CSV table of C-alpha atoms in Angstrom, one decimal:
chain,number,residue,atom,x,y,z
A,418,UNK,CA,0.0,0.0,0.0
A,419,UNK,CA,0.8,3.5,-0.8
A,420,UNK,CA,2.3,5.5,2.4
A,421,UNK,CA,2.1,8.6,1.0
A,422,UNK,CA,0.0,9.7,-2.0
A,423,UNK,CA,-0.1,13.0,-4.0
A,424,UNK,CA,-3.0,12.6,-5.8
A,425,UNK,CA,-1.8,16.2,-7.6
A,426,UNK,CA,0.8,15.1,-10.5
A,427,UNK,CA,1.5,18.6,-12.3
A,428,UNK,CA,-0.5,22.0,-11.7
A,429,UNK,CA,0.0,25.0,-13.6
A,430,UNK,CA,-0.8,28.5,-12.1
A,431,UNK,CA,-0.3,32.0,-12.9
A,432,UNK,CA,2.2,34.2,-10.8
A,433,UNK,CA,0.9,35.3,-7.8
A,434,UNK,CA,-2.3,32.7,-7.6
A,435,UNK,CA,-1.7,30.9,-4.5
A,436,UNK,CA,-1.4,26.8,-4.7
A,437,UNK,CA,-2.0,24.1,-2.5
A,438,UNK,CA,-0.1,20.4,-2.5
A,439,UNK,CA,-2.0,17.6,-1.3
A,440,UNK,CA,-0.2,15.2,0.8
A,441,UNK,CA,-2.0,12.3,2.4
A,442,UNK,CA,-0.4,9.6,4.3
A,443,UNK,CA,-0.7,6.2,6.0
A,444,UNK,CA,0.5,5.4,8.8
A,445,UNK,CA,0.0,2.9,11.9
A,446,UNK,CA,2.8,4.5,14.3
A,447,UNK,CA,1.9,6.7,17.0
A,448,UNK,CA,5.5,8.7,16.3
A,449,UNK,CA,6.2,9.4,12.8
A,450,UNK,CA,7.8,12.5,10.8
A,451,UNK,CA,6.6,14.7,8.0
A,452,UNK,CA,8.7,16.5,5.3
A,453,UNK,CA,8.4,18.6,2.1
A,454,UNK,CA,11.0,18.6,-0.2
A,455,UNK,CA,11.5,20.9,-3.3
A,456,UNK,CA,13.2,19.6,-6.3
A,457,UNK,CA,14.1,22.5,-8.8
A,458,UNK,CA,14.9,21.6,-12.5
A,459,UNK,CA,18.4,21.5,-11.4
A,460,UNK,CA,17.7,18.1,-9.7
A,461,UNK,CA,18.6,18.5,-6.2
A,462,UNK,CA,15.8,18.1,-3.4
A,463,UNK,CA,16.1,21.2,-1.0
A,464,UNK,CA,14.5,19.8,2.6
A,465,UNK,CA,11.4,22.3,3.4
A,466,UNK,CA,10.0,21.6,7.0
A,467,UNK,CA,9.8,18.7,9.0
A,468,UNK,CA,7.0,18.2,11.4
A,469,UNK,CA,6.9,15.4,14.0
A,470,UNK,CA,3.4,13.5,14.7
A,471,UNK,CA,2.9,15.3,18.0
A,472,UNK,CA,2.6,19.1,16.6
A,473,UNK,CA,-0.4,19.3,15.2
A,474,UNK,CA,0.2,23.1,15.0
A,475,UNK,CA,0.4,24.7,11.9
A,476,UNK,CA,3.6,26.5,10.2
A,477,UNK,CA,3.6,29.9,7.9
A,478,UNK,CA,7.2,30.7,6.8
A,479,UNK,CA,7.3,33.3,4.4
A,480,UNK,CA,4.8,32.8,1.4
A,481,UNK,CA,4.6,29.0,2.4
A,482,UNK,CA,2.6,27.8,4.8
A,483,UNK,CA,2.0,24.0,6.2
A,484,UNK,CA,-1.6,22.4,7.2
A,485,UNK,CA,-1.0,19.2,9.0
A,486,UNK,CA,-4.3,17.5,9.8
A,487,UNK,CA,-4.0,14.1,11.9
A,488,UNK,CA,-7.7,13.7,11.7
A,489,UNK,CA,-7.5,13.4,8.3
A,490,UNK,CA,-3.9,12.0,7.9
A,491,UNK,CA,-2.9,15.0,5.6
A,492,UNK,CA,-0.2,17.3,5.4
A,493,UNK,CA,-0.5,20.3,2.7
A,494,UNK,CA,1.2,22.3,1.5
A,495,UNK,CA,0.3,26.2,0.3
A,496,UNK,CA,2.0,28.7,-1.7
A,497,UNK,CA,1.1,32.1,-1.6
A,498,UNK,CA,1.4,34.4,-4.5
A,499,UNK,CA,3.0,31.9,-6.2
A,500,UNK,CA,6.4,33.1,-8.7
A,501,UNK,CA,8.0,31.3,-11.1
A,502,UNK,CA,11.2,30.4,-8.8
A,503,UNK,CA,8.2,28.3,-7.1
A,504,UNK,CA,8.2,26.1,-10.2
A,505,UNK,CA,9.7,22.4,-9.1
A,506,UNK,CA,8.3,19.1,-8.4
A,507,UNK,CA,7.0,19.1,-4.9
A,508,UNK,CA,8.2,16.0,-2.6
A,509,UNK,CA,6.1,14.9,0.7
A,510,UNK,CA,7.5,11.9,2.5
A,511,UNK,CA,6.6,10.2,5.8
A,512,UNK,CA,9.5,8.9,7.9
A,513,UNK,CA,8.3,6.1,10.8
A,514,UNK,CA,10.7,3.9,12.8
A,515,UNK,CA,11.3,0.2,11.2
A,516,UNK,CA,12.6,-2.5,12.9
A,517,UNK,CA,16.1,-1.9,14.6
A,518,UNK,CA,14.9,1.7,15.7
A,519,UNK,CA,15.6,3.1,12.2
A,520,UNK,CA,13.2,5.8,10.6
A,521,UNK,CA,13.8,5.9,6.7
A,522,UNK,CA,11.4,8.0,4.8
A,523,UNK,CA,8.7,7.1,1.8
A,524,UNK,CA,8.0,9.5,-0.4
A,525,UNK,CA,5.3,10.5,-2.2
A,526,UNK,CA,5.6,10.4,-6.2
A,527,UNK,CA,5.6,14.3,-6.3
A,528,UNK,CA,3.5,17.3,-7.5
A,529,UNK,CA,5.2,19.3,-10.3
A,530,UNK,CA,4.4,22.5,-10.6
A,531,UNK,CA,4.0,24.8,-12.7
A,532,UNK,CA,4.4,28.9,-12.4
A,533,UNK,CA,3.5,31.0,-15.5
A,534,UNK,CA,4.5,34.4,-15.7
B,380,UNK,CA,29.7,25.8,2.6
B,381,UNK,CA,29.3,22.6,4.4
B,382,UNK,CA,27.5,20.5,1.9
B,383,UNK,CA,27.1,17.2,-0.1
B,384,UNK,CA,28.8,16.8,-3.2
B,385,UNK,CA,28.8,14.3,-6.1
B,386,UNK,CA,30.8,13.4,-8.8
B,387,UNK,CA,30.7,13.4,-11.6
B,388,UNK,CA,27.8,15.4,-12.1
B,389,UNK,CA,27.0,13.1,-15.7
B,390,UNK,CA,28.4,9.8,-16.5
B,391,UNK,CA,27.6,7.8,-19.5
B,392,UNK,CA,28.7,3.8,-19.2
B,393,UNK,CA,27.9,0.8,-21.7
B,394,UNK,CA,25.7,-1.5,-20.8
B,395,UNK,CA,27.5,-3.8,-18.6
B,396,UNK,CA,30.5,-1.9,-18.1
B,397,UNK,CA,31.2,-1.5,-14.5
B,398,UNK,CA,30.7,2.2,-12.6
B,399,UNK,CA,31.1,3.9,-9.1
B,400,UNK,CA,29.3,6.7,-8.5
B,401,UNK,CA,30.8,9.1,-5.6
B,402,UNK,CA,29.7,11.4,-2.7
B,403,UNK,CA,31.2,13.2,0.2
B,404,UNK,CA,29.8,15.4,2.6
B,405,UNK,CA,31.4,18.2,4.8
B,406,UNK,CA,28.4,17.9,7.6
B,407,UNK,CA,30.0,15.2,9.5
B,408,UNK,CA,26.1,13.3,9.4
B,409,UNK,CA,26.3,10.2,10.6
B,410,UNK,CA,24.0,9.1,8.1
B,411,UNK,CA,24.2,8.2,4.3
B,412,UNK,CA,21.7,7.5,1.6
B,413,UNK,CA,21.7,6.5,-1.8
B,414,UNK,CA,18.6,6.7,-3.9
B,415,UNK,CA,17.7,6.0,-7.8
B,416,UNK,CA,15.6,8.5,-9.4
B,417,UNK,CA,13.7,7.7,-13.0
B,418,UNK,CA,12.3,10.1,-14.5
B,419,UNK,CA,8.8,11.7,-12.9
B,420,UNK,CA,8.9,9.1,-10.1
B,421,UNK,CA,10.0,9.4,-6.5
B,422,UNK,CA,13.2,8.4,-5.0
B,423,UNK,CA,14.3,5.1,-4.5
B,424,UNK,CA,16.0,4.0,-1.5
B,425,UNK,CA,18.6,1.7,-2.7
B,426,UNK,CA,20.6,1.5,0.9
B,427,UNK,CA,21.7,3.6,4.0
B,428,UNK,CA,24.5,3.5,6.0
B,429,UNK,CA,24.6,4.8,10.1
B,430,UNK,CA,28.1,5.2,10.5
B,431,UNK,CA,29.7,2.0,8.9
B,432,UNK,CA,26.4,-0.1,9.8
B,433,UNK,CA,24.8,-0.7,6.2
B,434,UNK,CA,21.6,-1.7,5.6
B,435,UNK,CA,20.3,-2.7,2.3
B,436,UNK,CA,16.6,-2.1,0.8
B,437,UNK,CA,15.2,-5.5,0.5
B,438,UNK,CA,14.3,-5.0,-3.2
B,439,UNK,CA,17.7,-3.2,-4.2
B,440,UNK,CA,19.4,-5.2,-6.8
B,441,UNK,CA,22.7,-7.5,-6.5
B,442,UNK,CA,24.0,-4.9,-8.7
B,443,UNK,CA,24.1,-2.7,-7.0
B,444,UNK,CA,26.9,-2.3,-4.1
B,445,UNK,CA,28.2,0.7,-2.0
B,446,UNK,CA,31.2,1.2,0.3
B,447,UNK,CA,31.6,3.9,2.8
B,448,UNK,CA,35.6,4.1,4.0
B,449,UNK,CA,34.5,6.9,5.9
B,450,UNK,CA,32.3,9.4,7.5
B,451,UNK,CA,33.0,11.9,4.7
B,452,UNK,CA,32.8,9.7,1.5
B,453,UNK,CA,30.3,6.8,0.3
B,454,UNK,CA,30.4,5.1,-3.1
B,455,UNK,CA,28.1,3.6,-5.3
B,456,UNK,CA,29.2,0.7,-7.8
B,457,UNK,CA,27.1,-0.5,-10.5
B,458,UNK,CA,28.7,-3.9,-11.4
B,459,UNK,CA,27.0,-4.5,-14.7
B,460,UNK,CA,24.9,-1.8,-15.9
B,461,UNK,CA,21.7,-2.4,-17.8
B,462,UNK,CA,19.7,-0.2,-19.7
B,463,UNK,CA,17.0,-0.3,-16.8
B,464,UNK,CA,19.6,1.2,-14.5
B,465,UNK,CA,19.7,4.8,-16.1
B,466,UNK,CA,18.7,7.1,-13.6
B,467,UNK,CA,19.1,9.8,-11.4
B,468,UNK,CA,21.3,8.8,-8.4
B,469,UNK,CA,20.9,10.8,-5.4
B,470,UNK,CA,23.5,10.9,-2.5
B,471,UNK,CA,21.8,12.2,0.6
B,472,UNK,CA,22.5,13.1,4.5
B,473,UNK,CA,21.4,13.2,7.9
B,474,UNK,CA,22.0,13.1,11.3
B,475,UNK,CA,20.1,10.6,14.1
B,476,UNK,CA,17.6,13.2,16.3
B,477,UNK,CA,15.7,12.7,19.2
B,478,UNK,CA,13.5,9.6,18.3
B,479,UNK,CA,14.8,9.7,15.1
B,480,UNK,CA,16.3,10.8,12.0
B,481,UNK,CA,16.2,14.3,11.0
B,482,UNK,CA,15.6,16.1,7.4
B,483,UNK,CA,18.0,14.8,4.9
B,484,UNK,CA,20.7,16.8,2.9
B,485,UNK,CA,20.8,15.9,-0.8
B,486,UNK,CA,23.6,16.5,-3.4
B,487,UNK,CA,22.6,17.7,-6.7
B,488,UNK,CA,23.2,13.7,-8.1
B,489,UNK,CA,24.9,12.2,-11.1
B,490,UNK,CA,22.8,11.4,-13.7
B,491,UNK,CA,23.6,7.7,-15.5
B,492,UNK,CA,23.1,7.1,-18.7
B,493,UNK,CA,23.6,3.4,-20.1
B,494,UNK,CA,24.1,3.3,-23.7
């Protein structure tokens, strides 16, 4: 099964429309941690935020802003007044602890998108 | 800049012709990663290291091998590449955190191409 879905695959805006990324997740640990990850054409993935099971509370950093819902097992992400540096594929991934104590993270199969000027 | 680097930043093999892919890292993370990237997918964990403990991905080809001499540098070797194995390889970092592992550092990757 799918841990982490992105039902988005590529959405296109205009600059300055503000975007949200759907991330949903699944999960059966109590303690598990939450990342976004922006890959820009370039091809390296630039780490976002990371936000453990346990804070609920939500995150605004600039023009990006996180929603993490465990009600719903969901994690979005929102761009404000999108530009067209924004354009990347969009990475959510779910890190939970595997057998030894490890936590390696799944990632979702990422959101591209796309910021017309 | 502390950082993770990889080299060569393009490398184009024959099929079946052996190749090692290479990173080091200037954070001093205890923790290194190798993923495979295709095209419009997610990453691939192909194996981890903590320290020199290395731990293979259950579905991670033979072919595929790595070596870590030491905390800065860990290697990648493709023993007989097939067509299947052109990809983005990505060499990332992190360090262990309070009940687990933190955000990962990636390096900008080597792309393979197997002709």
């Amino acid at each position: 099964a799918q841990k982490v879905t992105q039902a988005q695959t590529e959405i296109s805006v205009v600059e300055k429309e503000d975007v949200t990324l759907d991330c949903v997740y699944e999960t059966r640990d109590t303690t598990y941690y939450l990342f976004w990850y922006k890959q820009p054409p370039s091809g390296e993935l630039v780490f976002l935020i990371r936000r453990n099971s346990f804070d609920e509370q939500n995150e605004i950093s600039g023009r990006y802003s996180w929603n993490f819902q465990k009600s719903t097992s969901s994690f979005n992400f929102t761009i404000t007044a999108s530009q067209v540096v924004d354009s990347a594929v969009y990475f959510c991934a779910l890190s939970e602890p595997l057998s030894g104590g490890s936590y390696i993270p799944t990632f979702g199969r990422g959101t591209s998108l796309i910021v017309h000027p | 800049d502390a950082m993770v680097i990889q080299n060569p930043r393009y490398q184009v093999t024959q099929f079946g012709k052996p190749v090692t892919l290479s990173c080091s890292q200037t954070l001093n993370h205890n923790v290194m990663y190798w993923y495979q990237q295709k095209s419009s997918q997610a990453p691939k964990l192909l194996f981890h290291y903590y320290d020199k403990d290395f731990n293979n991905e259950a579905d991670t080809p033979d072919n595929f091998q790595s070596r870590r001499p030491n905390t800065s540098f860990c290697f990648l070797d493709i023993r007989s590449p097939g067509l299947g194995d052109a990809a983005m390889y990505l060499c990332a970092t992190s360090r262990p955190g309070t009940g687990g592992y933190n955000e990962q550092f990636f390096g900008p990757g080597t792309r393979l191409t197997v002709l």
